[in-house]
Coordinates of C-alpha atoms and ligand atoms in Angstrom, one line a residue:
X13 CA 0.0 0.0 0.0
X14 CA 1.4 3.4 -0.8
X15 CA 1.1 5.9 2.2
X16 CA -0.2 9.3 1.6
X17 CA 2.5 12.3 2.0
X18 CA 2.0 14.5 4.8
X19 CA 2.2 18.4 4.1
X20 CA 2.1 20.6 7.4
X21 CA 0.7 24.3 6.1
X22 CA -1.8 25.3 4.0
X23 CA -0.6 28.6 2.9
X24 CA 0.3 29.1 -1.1
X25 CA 3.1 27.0 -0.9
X26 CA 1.8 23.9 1.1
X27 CA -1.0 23.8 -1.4
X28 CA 1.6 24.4 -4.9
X29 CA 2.9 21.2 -3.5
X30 CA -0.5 19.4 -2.3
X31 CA -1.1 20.1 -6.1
X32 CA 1.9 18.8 -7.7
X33 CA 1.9 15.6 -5.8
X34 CA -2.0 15.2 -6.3
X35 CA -1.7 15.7 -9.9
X36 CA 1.0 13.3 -10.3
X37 CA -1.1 11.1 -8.4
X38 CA 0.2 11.1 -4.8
X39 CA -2.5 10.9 -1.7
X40 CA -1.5 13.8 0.5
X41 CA -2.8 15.1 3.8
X42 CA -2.5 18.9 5.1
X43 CA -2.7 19.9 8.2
X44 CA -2.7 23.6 9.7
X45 CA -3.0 25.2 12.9
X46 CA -5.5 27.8 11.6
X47 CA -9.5 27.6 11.1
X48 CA -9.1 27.6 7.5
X49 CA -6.4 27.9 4.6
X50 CA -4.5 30.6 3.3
X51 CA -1.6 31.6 5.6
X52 CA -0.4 35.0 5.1
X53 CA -2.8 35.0 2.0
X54 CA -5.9 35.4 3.6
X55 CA -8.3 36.9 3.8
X56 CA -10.5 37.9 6.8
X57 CA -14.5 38.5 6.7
X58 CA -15.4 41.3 8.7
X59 CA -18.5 43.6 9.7
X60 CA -16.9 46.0 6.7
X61 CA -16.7 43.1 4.4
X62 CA -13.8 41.2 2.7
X63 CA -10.0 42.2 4.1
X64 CA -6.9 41.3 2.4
X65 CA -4.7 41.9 5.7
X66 CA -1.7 39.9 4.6
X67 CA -0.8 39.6 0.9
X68 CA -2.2 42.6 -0.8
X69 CA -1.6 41.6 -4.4
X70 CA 0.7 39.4 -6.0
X71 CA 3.1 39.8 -9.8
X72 CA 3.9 36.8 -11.5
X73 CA 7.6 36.8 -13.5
X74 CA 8.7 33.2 -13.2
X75 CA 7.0 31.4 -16.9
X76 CA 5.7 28.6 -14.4
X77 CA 3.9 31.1 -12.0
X78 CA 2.4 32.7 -15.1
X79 CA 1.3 29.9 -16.3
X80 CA -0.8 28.9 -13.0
X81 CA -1.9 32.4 -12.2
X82 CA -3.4 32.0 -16.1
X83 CA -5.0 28.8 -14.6
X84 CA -6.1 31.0 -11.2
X85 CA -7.5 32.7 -13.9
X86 CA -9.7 30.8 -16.0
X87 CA -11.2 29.3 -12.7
X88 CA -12.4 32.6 -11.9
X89 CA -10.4 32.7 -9.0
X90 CA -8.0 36.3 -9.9
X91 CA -8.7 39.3 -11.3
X92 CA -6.4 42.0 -12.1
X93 CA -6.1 45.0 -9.7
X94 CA -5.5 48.0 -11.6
X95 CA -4.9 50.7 -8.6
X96 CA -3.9 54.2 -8.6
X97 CA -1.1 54.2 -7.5
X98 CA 0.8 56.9 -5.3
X99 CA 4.3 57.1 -4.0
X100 CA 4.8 59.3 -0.5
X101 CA 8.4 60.2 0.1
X102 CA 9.8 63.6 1.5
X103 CA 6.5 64.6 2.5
X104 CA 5.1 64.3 -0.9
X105 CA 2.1 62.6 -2.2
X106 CA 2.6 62.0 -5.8
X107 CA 0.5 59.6 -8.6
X108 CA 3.6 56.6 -9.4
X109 CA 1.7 54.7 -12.4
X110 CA 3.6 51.8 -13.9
X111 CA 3.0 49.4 -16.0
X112 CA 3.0 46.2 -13.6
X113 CA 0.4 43.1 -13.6
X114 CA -1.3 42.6 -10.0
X115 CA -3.2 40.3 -9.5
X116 CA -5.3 40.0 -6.5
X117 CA -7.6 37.0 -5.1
X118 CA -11.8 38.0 -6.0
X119 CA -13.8 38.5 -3.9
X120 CA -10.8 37.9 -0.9
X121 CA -7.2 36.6 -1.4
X122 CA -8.5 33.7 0.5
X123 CA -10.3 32.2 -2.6
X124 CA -7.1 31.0 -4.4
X125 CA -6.5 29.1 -1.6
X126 CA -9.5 27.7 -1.3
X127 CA -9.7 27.1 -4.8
X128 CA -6.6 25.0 -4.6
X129 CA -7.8 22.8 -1.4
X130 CA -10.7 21.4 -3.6
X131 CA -11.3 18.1 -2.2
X132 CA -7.8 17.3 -1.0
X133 CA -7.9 15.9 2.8
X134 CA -7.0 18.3 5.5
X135 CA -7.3 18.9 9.2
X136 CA -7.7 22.7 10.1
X137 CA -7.3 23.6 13.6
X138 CA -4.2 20.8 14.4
X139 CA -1.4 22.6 15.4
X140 CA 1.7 19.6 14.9
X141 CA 4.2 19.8 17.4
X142 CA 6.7 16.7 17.1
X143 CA 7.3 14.7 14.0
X144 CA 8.7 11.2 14.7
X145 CA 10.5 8.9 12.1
X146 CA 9.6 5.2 12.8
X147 CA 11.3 2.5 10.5
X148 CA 9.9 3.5 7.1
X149 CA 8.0 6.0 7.6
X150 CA 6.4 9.3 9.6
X151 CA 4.2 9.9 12.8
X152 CA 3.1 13.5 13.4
X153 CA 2.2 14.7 16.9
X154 CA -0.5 17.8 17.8
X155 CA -0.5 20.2 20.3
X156 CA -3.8 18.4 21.7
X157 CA -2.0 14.6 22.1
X158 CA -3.1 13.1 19.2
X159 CA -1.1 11.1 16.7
X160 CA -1.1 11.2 13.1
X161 CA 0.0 8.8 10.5
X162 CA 2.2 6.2 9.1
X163 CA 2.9 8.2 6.3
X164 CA 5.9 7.9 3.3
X165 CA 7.0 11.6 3.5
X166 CA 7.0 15.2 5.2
X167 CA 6.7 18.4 3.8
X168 CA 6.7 21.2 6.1
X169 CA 5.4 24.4 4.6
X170 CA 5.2 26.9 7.6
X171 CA 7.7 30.1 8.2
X172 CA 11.2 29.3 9.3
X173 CA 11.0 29.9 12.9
X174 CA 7.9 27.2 13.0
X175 CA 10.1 25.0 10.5
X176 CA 13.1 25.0 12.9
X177 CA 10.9 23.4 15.7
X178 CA 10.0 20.2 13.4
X179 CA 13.0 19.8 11.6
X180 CA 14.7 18.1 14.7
X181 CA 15.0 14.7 12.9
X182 CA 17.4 16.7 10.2
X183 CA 19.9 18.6 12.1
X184 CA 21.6 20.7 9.0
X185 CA 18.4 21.2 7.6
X186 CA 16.9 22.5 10.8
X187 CA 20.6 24.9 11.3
X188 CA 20.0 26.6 8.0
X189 CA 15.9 26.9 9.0
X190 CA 17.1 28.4 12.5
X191 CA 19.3 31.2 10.9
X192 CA 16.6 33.0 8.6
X193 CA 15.1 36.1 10.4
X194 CA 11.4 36.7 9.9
X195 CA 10.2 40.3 10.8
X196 CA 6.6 41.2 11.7
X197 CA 4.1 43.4 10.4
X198 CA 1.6 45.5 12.3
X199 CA -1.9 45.5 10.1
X200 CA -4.4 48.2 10.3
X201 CA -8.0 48.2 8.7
X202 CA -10.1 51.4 8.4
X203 CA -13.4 52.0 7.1
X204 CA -15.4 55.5 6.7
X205 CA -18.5 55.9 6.9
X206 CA -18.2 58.2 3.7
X207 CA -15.5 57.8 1.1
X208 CA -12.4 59.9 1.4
X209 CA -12.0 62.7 -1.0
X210 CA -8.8 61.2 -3.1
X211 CA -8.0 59.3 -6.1
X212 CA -5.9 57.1 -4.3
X213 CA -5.9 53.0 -4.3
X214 CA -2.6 52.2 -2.9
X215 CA 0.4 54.0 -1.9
X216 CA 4.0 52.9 -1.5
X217 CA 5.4 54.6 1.2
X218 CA 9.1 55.6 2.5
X219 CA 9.9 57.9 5.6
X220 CA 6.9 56.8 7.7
X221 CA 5.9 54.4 9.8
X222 CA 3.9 53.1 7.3
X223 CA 5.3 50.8 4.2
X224 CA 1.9 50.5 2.2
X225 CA -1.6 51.4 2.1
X226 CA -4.2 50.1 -0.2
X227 CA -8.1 51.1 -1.0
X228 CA -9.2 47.4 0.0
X229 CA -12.3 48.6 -1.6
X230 CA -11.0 49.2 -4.9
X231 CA -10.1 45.6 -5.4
X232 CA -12.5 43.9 -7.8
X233 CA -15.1 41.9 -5.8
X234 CA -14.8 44.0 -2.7
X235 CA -17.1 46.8 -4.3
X236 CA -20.4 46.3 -1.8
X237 CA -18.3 47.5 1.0
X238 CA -18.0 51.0 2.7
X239 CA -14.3 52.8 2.2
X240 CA -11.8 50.6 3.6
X241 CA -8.4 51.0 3.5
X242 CA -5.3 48.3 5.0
X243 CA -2.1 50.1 6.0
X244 CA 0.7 47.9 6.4
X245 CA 3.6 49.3 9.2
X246 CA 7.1 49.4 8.7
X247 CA 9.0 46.1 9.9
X248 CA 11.3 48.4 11.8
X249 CA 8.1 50.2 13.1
X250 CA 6.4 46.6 14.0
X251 CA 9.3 45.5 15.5
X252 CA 9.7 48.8 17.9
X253 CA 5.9 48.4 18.5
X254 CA 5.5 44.5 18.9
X255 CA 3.5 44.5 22.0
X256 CA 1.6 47.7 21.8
X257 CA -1.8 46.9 22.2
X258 CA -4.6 47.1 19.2
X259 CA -6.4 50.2 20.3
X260 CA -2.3 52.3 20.3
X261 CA -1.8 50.5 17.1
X262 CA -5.0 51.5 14.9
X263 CA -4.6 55.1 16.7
X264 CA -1.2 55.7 15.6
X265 CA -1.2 54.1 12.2
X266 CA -4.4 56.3 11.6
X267 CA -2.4 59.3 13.1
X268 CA 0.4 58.6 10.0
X269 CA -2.4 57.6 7.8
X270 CA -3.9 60.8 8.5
X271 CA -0.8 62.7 8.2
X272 CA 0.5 61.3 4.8
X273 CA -3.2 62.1 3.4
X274 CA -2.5 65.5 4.6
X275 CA -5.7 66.6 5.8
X276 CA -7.5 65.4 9.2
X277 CA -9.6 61.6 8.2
X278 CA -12.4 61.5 10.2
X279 CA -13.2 59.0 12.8
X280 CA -13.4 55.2 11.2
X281 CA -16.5 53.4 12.2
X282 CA -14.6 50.4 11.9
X283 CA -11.2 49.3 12.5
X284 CA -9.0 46.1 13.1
X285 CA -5.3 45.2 14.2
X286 CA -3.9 42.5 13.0
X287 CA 0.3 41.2 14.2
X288 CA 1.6 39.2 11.3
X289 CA 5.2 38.1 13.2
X290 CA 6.7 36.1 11.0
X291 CA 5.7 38.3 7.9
X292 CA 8.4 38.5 5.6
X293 CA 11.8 37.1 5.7
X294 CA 14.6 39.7 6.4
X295 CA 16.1 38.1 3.6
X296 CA 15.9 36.2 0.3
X297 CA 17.4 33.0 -0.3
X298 CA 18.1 31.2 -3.5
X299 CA 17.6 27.5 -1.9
X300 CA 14.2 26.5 -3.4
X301 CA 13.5 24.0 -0.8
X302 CA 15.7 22.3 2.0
X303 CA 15.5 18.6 1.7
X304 CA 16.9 14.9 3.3
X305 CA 15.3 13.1 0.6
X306 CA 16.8 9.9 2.1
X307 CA 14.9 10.8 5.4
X308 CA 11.9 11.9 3.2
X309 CA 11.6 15.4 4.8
X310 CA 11.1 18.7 2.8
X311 CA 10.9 22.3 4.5
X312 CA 9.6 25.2 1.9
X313 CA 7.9 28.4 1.8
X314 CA 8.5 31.9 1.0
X315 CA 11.8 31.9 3.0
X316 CA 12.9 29.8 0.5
X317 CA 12.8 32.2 -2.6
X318 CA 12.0 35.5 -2.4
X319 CA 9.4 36.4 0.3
X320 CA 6.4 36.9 -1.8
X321 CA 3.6 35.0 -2.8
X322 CA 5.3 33.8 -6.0
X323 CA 8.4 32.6 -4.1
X324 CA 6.2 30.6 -1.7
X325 CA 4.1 29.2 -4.6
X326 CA 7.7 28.3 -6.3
X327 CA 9.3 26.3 -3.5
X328 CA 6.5 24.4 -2.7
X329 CA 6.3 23.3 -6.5
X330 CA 10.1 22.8 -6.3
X331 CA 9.2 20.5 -3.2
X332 CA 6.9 18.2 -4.8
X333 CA 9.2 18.4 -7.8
X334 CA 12.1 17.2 -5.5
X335 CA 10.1 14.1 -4.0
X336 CA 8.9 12.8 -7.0
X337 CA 12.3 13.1 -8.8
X338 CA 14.2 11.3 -5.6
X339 CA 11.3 8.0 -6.0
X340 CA 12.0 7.4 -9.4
Ligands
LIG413 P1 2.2 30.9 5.2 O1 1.2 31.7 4.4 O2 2.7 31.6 6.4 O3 1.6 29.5 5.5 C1 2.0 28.7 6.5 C2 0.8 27.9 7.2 O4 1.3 27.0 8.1 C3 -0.1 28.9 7.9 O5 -1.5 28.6 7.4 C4 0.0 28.4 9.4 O6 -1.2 28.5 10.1 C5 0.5 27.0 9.3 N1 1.3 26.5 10.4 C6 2.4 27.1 11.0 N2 2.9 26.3 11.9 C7 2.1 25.2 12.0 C8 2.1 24.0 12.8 N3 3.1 23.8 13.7 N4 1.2 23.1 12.5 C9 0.2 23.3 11.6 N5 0.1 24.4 10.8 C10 1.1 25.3 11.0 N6 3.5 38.8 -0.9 C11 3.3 39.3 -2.1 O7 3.6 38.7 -3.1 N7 2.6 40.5 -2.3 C12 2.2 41.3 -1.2 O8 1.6 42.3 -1.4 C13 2.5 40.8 0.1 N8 2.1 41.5 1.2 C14 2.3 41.0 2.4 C15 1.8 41.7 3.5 C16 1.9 41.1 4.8 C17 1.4 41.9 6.0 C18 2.4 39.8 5.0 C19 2.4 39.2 6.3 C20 2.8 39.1 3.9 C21 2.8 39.7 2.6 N9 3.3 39.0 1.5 C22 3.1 39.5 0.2 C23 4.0 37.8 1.6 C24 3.1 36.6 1.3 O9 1.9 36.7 2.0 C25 3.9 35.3 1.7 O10 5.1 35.3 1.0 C26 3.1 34.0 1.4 O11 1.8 34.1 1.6 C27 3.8 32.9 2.3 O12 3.2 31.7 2.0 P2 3.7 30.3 2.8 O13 2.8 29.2 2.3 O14 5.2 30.2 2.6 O15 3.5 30.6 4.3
LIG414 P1 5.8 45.2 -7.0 O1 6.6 45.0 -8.2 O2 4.5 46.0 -7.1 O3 6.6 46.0 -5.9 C1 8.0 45.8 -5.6 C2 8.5 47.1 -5.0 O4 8.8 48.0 -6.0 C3 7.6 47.9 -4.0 O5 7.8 47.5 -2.7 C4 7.9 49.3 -4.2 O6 9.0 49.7 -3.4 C5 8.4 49.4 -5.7 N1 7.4 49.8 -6.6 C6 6.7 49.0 -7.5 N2 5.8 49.7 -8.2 C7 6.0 51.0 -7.8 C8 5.3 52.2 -8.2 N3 4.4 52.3 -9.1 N4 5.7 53.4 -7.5 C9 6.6 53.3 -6.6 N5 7.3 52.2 -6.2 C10 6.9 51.1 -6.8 O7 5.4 43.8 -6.3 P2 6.3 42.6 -5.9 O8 7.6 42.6 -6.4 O9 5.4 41.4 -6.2 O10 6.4 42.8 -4.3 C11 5.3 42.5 -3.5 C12 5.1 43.6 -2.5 O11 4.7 42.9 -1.3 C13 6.2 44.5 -2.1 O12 5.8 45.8 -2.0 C14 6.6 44.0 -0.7 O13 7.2 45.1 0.1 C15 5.3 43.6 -0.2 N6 5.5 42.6 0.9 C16 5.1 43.0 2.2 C17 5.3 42.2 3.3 C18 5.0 42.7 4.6 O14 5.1 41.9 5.6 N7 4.5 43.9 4.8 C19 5.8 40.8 3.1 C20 6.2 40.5 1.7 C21 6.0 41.3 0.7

């Protein structure tokens, strides 16, 4: 009997290799600590509607990204995001139009994702804490006692500092995992009761303690929903700020919000924080995927490539790729 493949994650990159291995005809089981899928791609439904708190958009350059965000596509699941786009630096708010494809998850990022589940088996709110290698094959332990398994193989497709933790079977593997740095983000929503007087749909931002804001209501799908807007922090902001509480958070990112606009915003009737801490590598690496394929144990994710949803979507592709080469 062949034993499914376990995959621990179901962000964009535990799912690119769900995928892989399902297509080329592997059973796989995903697990993830969360309520649903998505990772740092999801999406969160609120009283203001749909909220893209993590990923905000995503560009595809690699030729097999494009060719599955073409797919995403066709499924309905993207649309392009065409924003106006502003730069703020020096105090100045100025239009920054490019030329760029964005593509952004409709109606929430959360739908690719979901999209890419289907009907593969997974068990949402399992948190795995230990992973133990018997003989031939894998036993994974949760945070609530229970035991998992046999199965052939391990993928682990969480951020680095969660990776470290399981990778204690593979010493090297779990070295190189143990010396990436992830920083946070702080995550603000707003929504006004009437829209703000501006053109803008998202702003990159430099001298501020904000790094990004976007009209989350100018996304297609998210149209039936009051003005909302996500501002993003600085990591160096986040960092100085990790434990401030929600209420200082959303008050001082709306007092930058509020400055950068340069005139007063009024009072939101909504508002949410959100603490990403492992949000983006401090880094990028050029490893793909770290693997013992003798042992049968793969870490991947963004950390991997290049900290965006296309590196995350890359190495867990290059993960399924690496398993099936090393069987045949
Ligand atoms: P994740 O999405 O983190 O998935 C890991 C999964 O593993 C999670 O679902 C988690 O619950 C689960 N997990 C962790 N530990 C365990 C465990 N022990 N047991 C079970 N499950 C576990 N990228 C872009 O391309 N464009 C952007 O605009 C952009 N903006 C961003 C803004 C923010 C605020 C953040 C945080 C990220 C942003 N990114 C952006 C980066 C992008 O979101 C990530 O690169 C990508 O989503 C990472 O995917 P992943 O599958 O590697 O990891
Ligand atoms: P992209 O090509 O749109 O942006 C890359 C970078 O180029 C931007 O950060 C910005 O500095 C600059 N840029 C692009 N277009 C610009 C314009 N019109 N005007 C001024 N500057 C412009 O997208 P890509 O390469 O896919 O990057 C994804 C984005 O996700 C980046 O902005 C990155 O900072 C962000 N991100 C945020 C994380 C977080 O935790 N806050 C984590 C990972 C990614």
């Amino acid at each position: 009997m062949t034993l499914p493949i376990a995959i621990i994650g179901s962000g964009i990159a535990g799912l690119s290799a769900a995928n892989a291995l399902h297509k080329a005809g592997h059973a796989v089981h995903i697990f993830d600590k969360s309520r649903g899928s998505g990772g740092r791609m999801s999406s969160k439904r609120s009283d203001a509607g749909i909220l893209d708190l993590g990923a905000q958009y995503f560009t595809a350059r690699d030729r097999r990204f494009v060719d599955e965000v073409q797919q995403w596509q066709r499924n309905g699941w993207v649309v392009e995001w065409e924003p106006h786009l502003y730069n703020y630096k020096d105090g100045q708010l100025t239009p920054s139009p490019d030329e760029q494809t964005r593509w952004v998850g409709s109606p929430g990022m959360s739908t690719i994702t979901r999209g890419l589940l289907g009907h593969l088996t997974v068990s949402f709110s399992c948190r795995i804490t230990d992973l133990i290698h018997g003989e031939q094959h894998w036993y994974l332990l949760d945070a609530e006692g229970g035991e998992h398994g046999p199965f052939s193989h391990v993928i682990i497709a969480t951020p680095a500092p969660q990776a470290t933790a399981l990778l204690a079977s593979a010493p090297k593997l779990a070295s190189t995992a143990a010396g990436v740095t992830m920083e946070p983000t702080w995550a603000v929503a707003l929504a006004f009761e009437s829209a703000l007087d501006t053109p803008m749909e998202g702003c990159f931002v430099q001298g501020s303690p904000l790094d990004w804001l976007a009209r989350n209501c100018s996304k297609p799908g998210r149209d039936n929903q009051p003005d909302t807007w996500v501002l993003h922090a600085t990591s160096a902001w986040s960092k100085q700020n990790l434990d401030l509480s929600k209420e200082a958070v959303i008050e001082q990112l709306h007092g930058a919000f509020a400055e950068l606009m340069h005139f007063p915003t009024p009072a939101p009737v909504f508002s949410l924080a959100h603490r990403w801490l492992y949000a983006r590598p401090a880094a990028a690496h050029e490893w793909g995927v770290l693997a013992d394929a003798d042992l049968g144990l793969y870490a991947c994710g963004d950390w991997c490539l290049s900290g965006r949803v296309e590196g995350a979507w890359l190495s867990g592709y290059e993960a399924a790729r690496r398993l099936i080469e090393h069987q045949e």
